[in-house]
């Protein structure tokens, strides 16, 4: 026997979730914690970042891209969740 649809209630609209994106300082601190960045200094609107024995002189927006990329690569390596590791069918 089929149950009546009267017992099914519509889903109430969910409240909007506000997500505060991490700041550059928080991202840099994560990179330091994981040993991805050895040293960082700022002067005249540029960041000087030493990462894996390589030095970068970048703007704040480039610094954010750099540290995000470092973190993405770090977590992809840790979780082994990478397309390069997929078992592709021939």
mmCIF file of C-alpha atoms in Angstrom:
data_model
loop_
_atom_site.group_PDB
_atom_site.id
_atom_site.type_symbol
_atom_site.label_atom_id
_atom_site.label_comp_id
_atom_site.label_asym_id
_atom_site.label_seq_id
_atom_site.Cartn_x
_atom_site.Cartn_y
_atom_site.Cartn_z
ATOM 1 C CA UNK A 1 0.000 0.000 0.000
ATOM 2 C CA UNK A 2 1.305 3.471 -0.864
ATOM 3 C CA UNK A 3 1.536 6.037 1.930
ATOM 4 C CA UNK A 4 -0.262 9.312 1.333
ATOM 5 C CA UNK A 5 1.842 12.289 0.263
ATOM 6 C CA UNK A 6 0.161 14.521 2.807
ATOM 7 C CA UNK A 7 2.781 13.535 5.382
ATOM 8 C CA UNK A 8 5.637 14.905 3.269
ATOM 9 C CA UNK A 9 6.452 18.496 4.123
ATOM 10 C CA UNK A 10 8.335 20.871 1.842
ATOM 11 C CA UNK A 11 11.893 21.668 2.847
ATOM 12 C CA UNK A 12 12.162 25.019 4.526
ATOM 13 C CA UNK A 13 14.585 27.449 2.920
ATOM 14 C CA UNK A 14 17.958 27.134 4.588
ATOM 15 C CA UNK A 15 19.516 30.267 6.048
ATOM 16 C CA UNK A 16 22.391 31.681 4.040
ATOM 17 C CA UNK A 17 25.746 30.568 5.393
ATOM 18 C CA UNK A 18 28.345 33.277 5.543
ATOM 19 C CA UNK A 19 31.882 32.061 5.005
ATOM 20 C CA UNK A 20 34.772 34.258 6.000
ATOM 21 C CA UNK A 21 37.645 33.535 3.633
ATOM 22 C CA UNK A 22 41.016 33.102 5.337
ATOM 23 C CA UNK A 23 43.238 36.156 5.355
ATOM 24 C CA UNK A 24 46.684 36.217 3.790
ATOM 25 C CA UNK A 25 48.186 36.169 7.291
ATOM 26 C CA UNK A 26 46.263 32.996 8.155
ATOM 27 C CA UNK A 27 47.310 31.316 4.899
ATOM 28 C CA UNK A 28 50.944 32.282 5.460
ATOM 29 C CA UNK A 29 50.804 30.932 9.009
ATOM 30 C CA UNK A 30 49.478 27.603 7.726
ATOM 31 C CA UNK A 31 52.332 27.460 5.207
ATOM 32 C CA UNK A 32 54.820 28.145 8.003
ATOM 33 C CA UNK A 33 53.220 25.500 10.211
ATOM 34 C CA UNK A 34 53.549 22.893 7.444
ATOM 35 C CA UNK A 35 57.119 23.916 6.619
ATOM 36 C CA UNK A 36 56.254 25.200 3.156
ATOM 37 C CA UNK A 37 57.567 28.720 3.768
ATOM 38 C CA UNK A 38 60.887 29.293 5.477
ATOM 39 C CA UNK A 39 60.824 33.083 5.673
ATOM 40 C CA UNK A 40 58.589 35.989 4.718
ATOM 41 C CA UNK A 41 59.218 39.736 4.841
ATOM 42 C CA UNK A 42 57.369 42.721 3.481
ATOM 43 C CA UNK A 43 58.783 45.961 2.129
ATOM 44 C CA UNK A 44 57.484 48.686 -0.148
ATOM 45 C CA UNK A 45 54.243 46.860 -0.971
ATOM 46 C CA UNK A 46 55.959 43.599 -1.931
ATOM 47 C CA UNK A 47 56.430 40.348 -0.086
ATOM 48 C CA UNK A 48 59.748 38.510 -0.123
ATOM 49 C CA UNK A 49 58.997 34.841 0.437
ATOM 50 C CA UNK A 50 61.562 32.072 0.804
ATOM 51 C CA UNK A 51 59.985 28.769 -0.039
ATOM 52 C CA UNK A 52 61.902 25.497 -0.491
ATOM 53 C CA UNK A 53 65.217 27.343 -0.978
ATOM 54 C CA UNK A 54 63.736 29.599 -3.675
ATOM 55 C CA UNK A 55 63.078 33.309 -3.188
ATOM 56 C CA UNK A 56 60.032 35.108 -4.552
ATOM 57 C CA UNK A 57 59.340 38.839 -4.640
ATOM 58 C CA UNK A 58 55.593 39.210 -5.170
ATOM 59 C CA UNK A 59 52.699 41.640 -4.801
ATOM 60 C CA UNK A 60 50.039 40.921 -2.155
ATOM 61 C CA UNK A 61 47.678 39.341 -4.713
ATOM 62 C CA UNK A 62 50.501 37.204 -6.109
ATOM 63 C CA UNK A 63 51.466 36.214 -2.563
ATOM 64 C CA UNK A 64 47.933 35.018 -1.924
ATOM 65 C CA UNK A 65 47.995 32.946 -5.119
ATOM 66 C CA UNK A 66 51.396 31.515 -4.182
ATOM 67 C CA UNK A 67 50.414 30.435 -0.667
ATOM 68 C CA UNK A 68 47.079 29.018 -1.846
ATOM 69 C CA UNK A 69 48.931 26.987 -4.469
ATOM 70 C CA UNK A 70 51.419 25.761 -1.888
ATOM 71 C CA UNK A 71 48.601 24.642 0.399
ATOM 72 C CA UNK A 72 46.635 22.984 -2.406
ATOM 73 C CA UNK A 73 49.725 21.061 -3.475
ATOM 74 C CA UNK A 74 50.522 20.091 0.107
ATOM 75 C CA UNK A 75 47.044 18.709 0.793
ATOM 76 C CA UNK A 76 46.816 17.005 -2.606
ATOM 77 C CA UNK A 77 50.082 15.211 -1.798
ATOM 78 C CA UNK A 78 48.937 14.318 1.721
ATOM 79 C CA UNK A 79 45.565 12.942 0.629
ATOM 80 C CA UNK A 80 46.897 11.581 -2.685
ATOM 81 C CA UNK A 81 43.780 13.130 -4.241
ATOM 82 C CA UNK A 82 45.261 14.101 -7.571
ATOM 83 C CA UNK A 83 44.227 13.420 -11.150
ATOM 84 C CA UNK A 84 47.796 12.370 -11.905
ATOM 85 C CA UNK A 85 47.408 9.464 -9.484
ATOM 86 C CA UNK A 86 44.192 8.192 -11.057
ATOM 87 C CA UNK A 87 44.138 4.721 -12.543
ATOM 88 C CA UNK A 88 43.166 5.690 -16.084
ATOM 89 C CA UNK A 89 41.555 3.182 -18.409
ATOM 90 C CA UNK A 90 43.258 2.780 -21.782
#
